[in-house]
Coordinates of C-alpha atoms and ligand atoms in Angstrom, one line a residue:
M1 CA -11.4 0.9 -66.8
T2 CA -11.2 4.5 -65.4
S3 CA -14.3 5.3 -63.5
R4 CA -16.2 8.4 -64.1
N5 CA -15.2 9.6 -60.6
Q6 CA -11.6 9.3 -61.6
Q7 CA -12.1 11.1 -64.9
L8 CA -13.9 14.0 -63.1
F9 CA -11.4 14.1 -60.4
E10 CA -8.6 14.3 -62.9
Q11 CA -10.3 17.0 -64.9
S12 CA -11.3 19.0 -61.9
Q13 CA -7.7 19.2 -60.5
S14 CA -6.7 21.2 -63.5
L15 CA -9.3 24.0 -62.8
I16 CA -10.0 23.7 -59.0
P17 CA -7.4 23.5 -56.2
G18 CA -7.2 19.8 -55.3
G19 CA -10.1 19.2 -57.5
V20 CA -12.6 20.3 -54.8
N21 CA -14.3 23.3 -53.3
S22 CA -13.8 22.3 -49.7
P23 CA -10.6 20.4 -48.7
V24 CA -12.1 17.5 -46.7
R25 CA -13.8 16.3 -49.8
A26 CA -10.6 15.5 -51.5
F27 CA -10.1 12.2 -49.5
R28 CA -6.5 13.4 -48.6
S29 CA -7.1 12.1 -45.0
V30 CA -8.2 8.6 -46.2
G31 CA -6.4 8.4 -49.5
G32 CA -8.0 7.3 -52.8
T33 CA -10.3 9.1 -55.4
P34 CA -13.1 11.2 -54.0
V35 CA -16.6 10.1 -55.0
F36 CA -18.6 12.6 -57.3
F37 CA -22.3 12.3 -56.4
K38 CA -24.9 13.1 -58.9
R39 CA -28.1 12.3 -57.0
G40 CA -29.6 11.7 -53.5
L41 CA -32.9 10.5 -52.3
G42 CA -33.7 9.9 -48.5
S43 CA -30.8 8.0 -47.1
R44 CA -29.3 7.1 -50.4
L45 CA -26.7 8.6 -52.7
W46 CA -25.7 7.7 -56.3
D47 CA -22.3 8.5 -57.7
E48 CA -21.3 9.4 -61.3
D49 CA -20.8 5.6 -61.9
D50 CA -24.3 5.0 -60.8
K51 CA -23.0 3.2 -57.6
E52 CA -25.4 3.5 -54.7
Y53 CA -24.5 4.3 -51.1
I54 CA -26.2 4.7 -47.7
D55 CA -25.2 8.1 -46.7
Y56 CA -23.8 8.9 -43.2
V57 CA -22.4 12.3 -44.1
G58 CA -25.5 14.1 -45.0
S59 CA -23.6 17.0 -46.6
W60 CA -21.8 17.3 -43.2
G61 CA -25.2 17.8 -41.4
P62 CA -27.8 19.7 -43.3
M63 CA -29.6 16.6 -44.8
I64 CA -31.2 15.7 -41.4
V65 CA -34.6 14.9 -43.0
G66 CA -32.8 13.1 -46.0
H67 CA -32.0 14.0 -49.5
A68 CA -34.6 15.6 -51.8
H69 CA -37.4 15.5 -49.2
P70 CA -40.5 16.3 -51.2
E71 CA -41.7 19.1 -48.7
V72 CA -38.2 20.8 -48.9
V73 CA -38.0 20.5 -52.6
A74 CA -41.6 21.9 -53.0
A75 CA -40.8 24.9 -50.7
V76 CA -37.7 25.7 -52.8
Q77 CA -39.6 25.4 -56.2
K78 CA -42.5 27.5 -54.8
T79 CA -40.3 30.4 -53.7
A80 CA -37.9 30.3 -56.6
V81 CA -40.4 31.1 -59.3
N82 CA -41.0 34.6 -57.4
S83 CA -37.2 35.4 -58.0
L84 CA -34.1 34.1 -56.2
S85 CA -33.2 37.1 -54.2
F86 CA -34.2 40.8 -53.6
G87 CA -31.5 42.1 -51.3
A88 CA -34.4 43.5 -49.2
P89 CA -36.4 42.2 -46.3
T90 CA -38.8 39.5 -46.8
A91 CA -41.6 38.0 -44.6
L92 CA -39.9 34.6 -44.9
E93 CA -36.9 36.0 -42.8
L94 CA -39.3 37.2 -40.1
E95 CA -40.9 33.7 -40.2
M96 CA -37.4 32.1 -39.7
A97 CA -36.6 34.6 -36.9
E98 CA -39.9 33.7 -35.1
L99 CA -39.3 29.9 -35.3
V100 CA -35.6 29.9 -34.4
T101 CA -36.1 32.2 -31.4
K102 CA -38.9 29.9 -30.4
L103 CA -36.8 26.8 -30.7
V104 CA -33.7 28.3 -29.1
P105 CA -35.0 30.7 -26.5
S106 CA -31.5 32.0 -25.6
M107 CA -31.5 33.7 -29.0
E108 CA -33.7 36.8 -28.3
Q109 CA -32.6 38.2 -31.5
I110 CA -31.1 36.6 -34.7
R111 CA -29.2 37.7 -37.7
L112 CA -29.1 35.4 -40.8
V113 CA -25.9 34.9 -42.9
S114 CA -24.8 32.5 -45.6
S115 CA -22.4 30.0 -43.9
G116 CA -21.3 28.7 -40.5
T117 CA -18.0 30.7 -41.0
E118 CA -19.9 33.9 -41.4
A119 CA -21.9 33.2 -38.3
T120 CA -18.9 32.5 -36.1
M121 CA -16.7 35.3 -37.7
S122 CA -19.6 37.8 -36.9
A123 CA -20.3 36.5 -33.4
I124 CA -16.8 36.9 -32.4
R125 CA -16.6 40.5 -33.9
L126 CA -19.9 41.2 -32.0
A127 CA -18.4 39.9 -28.8
R128 CA -15.3 42.0 -29.3
G129 CA -17.3 45.1 -30.0
F130 CA -19.7 44.6 -27.2
T131 CA -17.0 44.0 -24.6
G132 CA -14.2 46.3 -26.0
R133 CA -11.9 43.4 -25.4
S134 CA -9.8 41.6 -28.0
R135 CA -8.8 38.1 -26.6
I136 CA -10.9 35.1 -27.5
L137 CA -10.7 31.4 -26.1
K138 CA -11.3 28.3 -28.2
F139 CA -10.5 24.6 -27.7
E140 CA -8.1 22.3 -29.4
G141 CA -9.8 20.1 -32.0
C142 CA -12.8 22.4 -32.3
Y143 CA -13.4 23.9 -35.7
H144 CA -15.6 27.0 -36.1
G145 CA -15.1 27.7 -39.8
H146 CA -12.1 29.4 -41.5
A147 CA -12.2 33.1 -40.3
D148 CA -8.7 34.2 -39.5
A149 CA -9.1 34.4 -35.8
L150 CA -10.3 30.8 -35.7
L151 CA -7.5 29.2 -37.6
V152 CA -5.2 29.2 -34.7
K153 CA -3.5 26.6 -32.6
A154 CA -2.2 26.6 -29.0
G155 CA 1.0 28.6 -28.5
S156 CA 3.8 26.9 -26.6
G157 CA 2.0 27.6 -23.3
A158 CA -1.7 28.4 -22.6
L159 CA -0.9 32.0 -21.9
T160 CA 1.4 32.6 -24.9
F161 CA 0.0 34.1 -28.0
G162 CA -1.8 31.7 -30.4
Q163 CA 0.0 30.7 -33.5
P164 CA -1.7 30.5 -36.9
S165 CA -2.8 27.0 -37.9
S166 CA -3.0 28.2 -41.6
A167 CA -0.7 30.2 -43.8
G168 CA -2.0 33.7 -44.6
V169 CA -3.2 34.4 -41.0
P170 CA -1.1 37.2 -39.7
P171 CA 0.6 36.3 -36.4
E172 CA -0.7 39.4 -34.8
V173 CA -4.2 38.2 -35.6
A174 CA -3.6 34.9 -34.2
A175 CA -2.1 36.3 -31.1
H176 CA -5.4 37.3 -29.7
T177 CA -6.7 33.7 -29.8
L178 CA -6.0 31.4 -26.8
T179 CA -6.4 27.7 -27.2
L180 CA -7.0 25.2 -24.3
A181 CA -7.7 21.5 -24.2
Y182 CA -11.5 20.5 -24.4
N183 CA -12.9 19.2 -21.1
D184 CA -9.9 20.8 -19.1
N185 CA -11.9 22.7 -16.4
A186 CA -8.9 23.5 -14.2
A187 CA -7.0 25.1 -17.3
V188 CA -10.1 27.2 -18.1
E189 CA -10.4 28.4 -14.4
D190 CA -6.6 29.1 -14.2
L191 CA -6.7 31.1 -17.5
F192 CA -9.7 33.2 -16.4
R193 CA -8.0 33.8 -13.0
R194 CA -5.0 35.3 -14.7
I195 CA -6.6 37.2 -17.6
G196 CA -10.3 36.8 -17.4
N197 CA -10.9 40.6 -17.7
D198 CA -9.2 40.6 -21.1
I199 CA -11.2 37.9 -22.6
A200 CA -14.0 39.1 -25.0
C201 CA -15.5 35.6 -25.5
V202 CA -15.2 31.8 -25.3
I203 CA -16.4 29.9 -28.4
V204 CA -17.0 26.2 -28.1
E205 CA -18.7 23.4 -29.8
P206 CA -20.9 22.2 -26.9
V207 CA -20.6 18.7 -28.4
A208 CA -17.4 18.6 -30.4
G209 CA -17.8 17.1 -33.9
N210 CA -14.7 18.3 -35.7
M211 CA -12.0 16.2 -34.1
N212 CA -14.5 13.2 -34.4
L213 CA -17.3 13.2 -31.8
V214 CA -16.1 14.3 -28.2
V215 CA -18.7 15.0 -25.5
P216 CA -18.4 17.5 -22.6
Q217 CA -17.5 15.9 -19.4
N218 CA -17.5 16.8 -15.6
G219 CA -19.4 20.1 -15.9
F220 CA -17.1 21.4 -18.6
L221 CA -20.0 23.6 -20.2
Q222 CA -21.1 24.8 -16.7
T223 CA -17.5 25.8 -16.0
L224 CA -17.5 27.9 -19.1
R225 CA -20.7 29.5 -18.2
N226 CA -19.6 30.4 -14.7
Q227 CA -16.3 31.8 -15.8
C228 CA -17.9 33.9 -18.5
T229 CA -20.5 35.3 -16.1
Q230 CA -17.8 36.1 -13.4
Y231 CA -15.5 37.8 -15.7
G232 CA -18.0 39.5 -18.2
A233 CA -16.9 37.4 -21.2
V234 CA -19.4 36.4 -23.9
L235 CA -20.1 32.6 -24.0
I236 CA -20.7 31.6 -27.7
F237 CA -22.2 28.0 -28.3
D238 CA -21.2 27.1 -31.8
E239 CA -24.1 24.9 -32.7
V240 CA -23.6 24.9 -36.4
M241 CA -23.4 21.1 -36.1
T242 CA -25.4 20.4 -33.0
G243 CA -28.2 22.8 -33.6
F244 CA -31.5 21.0 -34.1
R245 CA -29.6 17.8 -34.2
V246 CA -28.8 16.6 -30.5
A247 CA -32.2 18.1 -29.3
P248 CA -34.9 20.3 -30.7
G249 CA -33.2 23.3 -28.9
G250 CA -29.7 22.0 -29.5
A251 CA -26.8 21.2 -27.1
Q252 CA -27.9 24.2 -24.8
Q253 CA -31.3 22.4 -24.3
L254 CA -29.8 19.0 -23.9
Y255 CA -27.3 20.2 -21.2
G256 CA -29.3 23.0 -19.7
I257 CA -26.7 25.7 -20.2
K258 CA -27.7 29.2 -21.6
P259 CA -25.0 30.8 -23.7
D260 CA -24.9 34.5 -24.4
L261 CA -24.6 34.0 -28.3
T262 CA -25.3 31.0 -30.4
T263 CA -24.1 30.3 -34.0
L264 CA -26.2 28.1 -36.4
G265 CA -25.7 26.6 -39.8
K266 CA -26.3 23.4 -41.8
V267 CA -29.8 22.2 -40.7
I268 CA -31.2 25.8 -40.6
G269 CA -30.6 25.9 -44.3
G270 CA -31.7 22.3 -45.1
G271 CA -28.9 22.1 -47.7
L272 CA -29.0 25.6 -49.0
P273 CA -26.5 28.3 -47.8
V274 CA -27.8 29.6 -44.5
G275 CA -26.0 30.4 -41.3
A276 CA -27.2 32.5 -38.2
F277 CA -26.0 34.1 -35.0
G278 CA -28.0 35.5 -32.2
G279 CA -28.5 35.7 -28.5
R280 CA -29.0 38.3 -25.8
K281 CA -30.8 41.4 -27.0
D282 CA -28.4 43.8 -25.2
I283 CA -25.5 42.2 -27.2
M284 CA -27.3 42.2 -30.5
A285 CA -28.0 45.9 -30.0
S286 CA -24.3 46.5 -30.9
L287 CA -24.9 45.4 -34.5
A288 CA -25.3 47.7 -37.4
P289 CA -27.4 49.4 -38.2
L290 CA -28.3 49.9 -34.5
G291 CA -24.7 49.9 -33.2
P292 CA -21.1 50.2 -34.0
V293 CA -20.3 46.5 -35.0
Y294 CA -20.5 46.2 -38.7
Q295 CA -21.8 42.9 -40.4
A296 CA -23.5 42.5 -43.7
G297 CA -24.3 40.2 -46.6
T298 CA -25.8 40.3 -50.1
L299 CA -27.6 37.0 -49.8
S300 CA -28.2 37.1 -46.0
G301 CA -31.7 35.7 -45.4
N302 CA -32.0 34.6 -49.1
P303 CA -35.6 33.7 -49.6
V304 CA -35.1 30.4 -51.4
A305 CA -32.4 29.3 -48.9
V306 CA -34.8 30.4 -46.0
A307 CA -37.6 28.6 -47.5
A308 CA -35.5 25.3 -47.5
G309 CA -34.6 25.9 -44.0
L310 CA -38.1 26.6 -42.9
A311 CA -39.4 23.4 -44.6
T312 CA -36.6 21.4 -42.8
L313 CA -37.2 23.0 -39.4
K314 CA -40.9 22.3 -39.6
L315 CA -40.1 18.5 -40.3
V316 CA -37.6 18.5 -37.4
Q317 CA -40.4 19.7 -35.0
A318 CA -42.6 16.7 -35.6
D319 CA -43.5 14.7 -32.5
G320 CA -40.8 12.2 -31.6
F321 CA -38.4 13.3 -34.3
H322 CA -35.4 13.6 -32.1
A323 CA -36.2 10.5 -30.0
K324 CA -36.5 8.4 -33.2
L325 CA -33.3 9.9 -34.7
A326 CA -31.4 9.4 -31.6
A327 CA -32.6 5.7 -31.4
A328 CA -31.7 4.9 -34.9
T329 CA -28.3 6.5 -34.5
R330 CA -27.6 4.6 -31.3
K331 CA -28.8 1.3 -32.8
M332 CA -26.4 1.7 -35.7
V333 CA -23.4 2.5 -33.5
D334 CA -24.1 -0.2 -31.0
G335 CA -24.3 -2.6 -34.0
L336 CA -20.9 -1.6 -35.2
V337 CA -19.4 -1.9 -31.6
E338 CA -21.0 -5.3 -31.3
A339 CA -19.7 -6.5 -34.8
A340 CA -16.2 -5.2 -34.0
K341 CA -16.2 -7.0 -30.5
G342 CA -17.4 -10.2 -32.3
A343 CA -14.3 -10.1 -34.6
G344 CA -11.9 -9.1 -31.9
V345 CA -11.1 -5.6 -33.5
K346 CA -10.2 -2.8 -31.0
F347 CA -13.2 -0.3 -31.6
S348 CA -15.5 1.9 -29.7
G349 CA -18.2 4.2 -30.6
Q350 CA -20.9 6.6 -29.3
S351 CA -23.8 8.9 -30.3
V352 CA -25.5 12.1 -29.2
G353 CA -28.9 12.6 -31.0
G354 CA -28.3 12.2 -34.7
M355 CA -24.5 12.5 -34.6
F356 CA -22.0 9.7 -33.9
G357 CA -18.4 8.9 -33.5
V358 CA -16.6 5.7 -34.1
Y359 CA -13.0 5.1 -33.0
F360 CA -10.3 2.4 -33.5
A361 CA -9.5 2.7 -29.8
E362 CA -10.3 0.5 -26.8
N363 CA -12.1 3.3 -25.0
I364 CA -14.1 6.4 -26.1
P365 CA -11.8 9.5 -26.4
N366 CA -12.8 12.5 -24.2
S367 CA -10.1 14.9 -25.6
Y368 CA -8.1 15.9 -28.6
E369 CA -5.1 14.2 -27.2
E370 CA -7.0 10.9 -26.7
I371 CA -8.5 11.2 -30.2
M372 CA -5.0 11.5 -31.7
Q373 CA -4.1 8.1 -30.1
A374 CA -6.7 6.1 -32.1
D375 CA -5.7 4.0 -35.0
K376 CA -6.1 6.3 -38.0
N377 CA -4.7 3.8 -40.4
A378 CA -7.2 1.2 -39.3
F379 CA -10.1 3.8 -39.7
N380 CA -8.9 4.6 -43.4
H381 CA -8.9 0.9 -44.1
F382 CA -12.4 0.6 -42.5
F383 CA -13.6 3.6 -44.4
H384 CA -12.6 2.2 -47.9
A385 CA -13.9 -1.3 -47.2
M386 CA -17.3 0.2 -46.1
L387 CA -17.2 2.6 -49.2
D388 CA -16.7 -0.5 -51.4
A389 CA -19.7 -2.1 -49.7
G390 CA -21.8 1.0 -50.6
I391 CA -21.7 2.7 -47.1
Y392 CA -20.4 6.3 -47.3
L393 CA -18.9 7.4 -44.0
A394 CA -17.1 10.7 -43.4
P395 CA -13.8 10.6 -45.3
S396 CA -11.7 11.4 -42.2
A397 CA -11.0 9.8 -38.9
F398 CA -11.5 13.3 -37.3
E399 CA -15.1 13.9 -38.3
A400 CA -18.5 13.0 -36.7
G401 CA -21.0 11.1 -38.8
F402 CA -24.7 11.8 -39.2
V403 CA -27.9 9.7 -39.5
S404 CA -31.0 11.2 -41.0
A405 CA -34.8 10.8 -40.4
A406 CA -34.8 9.0 -43.8
H407 CA -32.5 6.1 -42.5
S408 CA -34.7 2.9 -42.4
D409 CA -34.2 -0.1 -40.1
E410 CA -33.0 -1.9 -43.3
D411 CA -30.4 0.8 -43.8
I412 CA -29.1 0.2 -40.3
Q413 CA -29.2 -3.5 -40.6
L414 CA -27.4 -3.5 -44.0
T415 CA -24.7 -1.1 -42.5
I416 CA -24.1 -3.4 -39.5
E417 CA -24.0 -6.6 -41.8
A418 CA -21.3 -4.8 -44.1
A419 CA -19.3 -3.8 -41.0
Q420 CA -19.4 -7.5 -39.7
K421 CA -17.8 -8.6 -43.0
V422 CA -15.2 -5.8 -42.9
F423 CA -14.3 -6.3 -39.2
R424 CA -13.9 -10.0 -39.8
A425 CA -11.6 -9.4 -42.8
M426 CA -9.6 -6.9 -40.7
A427 CA -9.2 -9.4 -37.9
A428 CA -8.2 -12.3 -40.2
Ligands
LIG501 P1 -19.3 26.4 -42.8 O1 -18.6 27.8 -43.1 O2 -18.6 25.2 -43.4 O3 -20.8 26.4 -43.3 O4 -19.4 26.2 -41.3 C1 -18.2 26.2 -40.6 C2 -18.5 25.3 -39.3 C3 -18.6 26.1 -38.1 N1 -18.9 25.5 -36.9 C4 -18.9 24.1 -36.8 C5 -19.1 23.4 -35.6 C6 -18.8 23.3 -38.0 O5 -18.9 22.0 -38.0 C7 -18.6 24.0 -39.3 C8 -18.3 23.2 -40.6 N2 -18.1 21.8 -40.4 C9 -17.4 21.1 -41.4 C10 -17.5 19.6 -41.0 N3 -16.4 19.2 -40.2 C11 -17.9 21.4 -42.8 C12 -17.3 20.5 -44.0 C13 -16.3 21.2 -44.8 O6 -15.5 22.0 -44.2 O7 -16.3 21.0 -46.0

């Protein structure tokens, strides 16, 4: 019998490219038919065939307090009845600005937008306008949304022009983007020594989550801070994924590094479309209407979306929130590693706060190159076996996973037990 998921997927593909509104959802990396969800509550999801799952994607990060949290839903309902949007300033946006600049002190000023892509695109334009320079530096395996300047891969050599990683990005746009290997301090210092005065900004995921989870090593973030300070480049921490997840003040608090600008998304909207960028007041002063760098948005600071974000951020500030989230995440990953070891399957895993990475590799990868050496086919098999068991992991070997405050000990135990069965079957 054709499942409802399959029916919907077939029908969707005739009207929506690939049947999805964002590529990773199409399951192309893992194969098979994507799951169409119709309901979520806490740590659980239900698909259109009424199959229940424990959710480790959390809408790619926003659902940190769990699905349909009553306080978040109530805040949305309360705000929505007063109209969904004004296109004018509201007190809620001031409340969000006060809260975020308190939680992330490096953000002396903040501008709200409607997605992580808008946040990073705007931050880069701002850094270029503030410095009068055009070149930007990013790192292989890091994803910062789909703005043209960021859909670029490394040229043949670090100093050669960047090449588009997507059709439709003009080569002359990509040319200004340089790409180096994540965690390669020597390459960063060498590049700055040669062209540091031409670099407008460095943008980095302070904990990388878009090549799977890769953590900064050997003072990598401090190296970026030192080089940007020395050459007058703007250091941008893209905390769209790490913000409010790896610590109350994000990765910059966890690692004690102060960026010049920070971009946010996901958690800050609690599931509704909110992004943000902000940082040093002298840099933000270049933004319209104060300065020459233009940036705008019809729904920027949308009151209903901000209400969902505020309700979520209030819950995130509860005493012990991050310690509990980190402990649950670590317990789940340690359980998977133990289960794989027991079955003799080559597997490793790690977590930072509420985000985790699992790898079909002997050792934890510390770079894009090492990530690419992990066994993707084994992951895809694991993904589908866990999906059949009612455990929804990210549908790609190159994504981090997320635990929410709603995940119970029972959820974690059920996940580990399911993995034990899958690993034993894989080893047989
Ligand atoms: P959005 O434009 O998707 O809201 O944010 C882009 C973005 C920027 N920076 C970081 C560090 C991000 O992780 C993202 C988006 N993350 C992906 C997950 N790998 C979103 C999922 C998707 O593309 O559908």
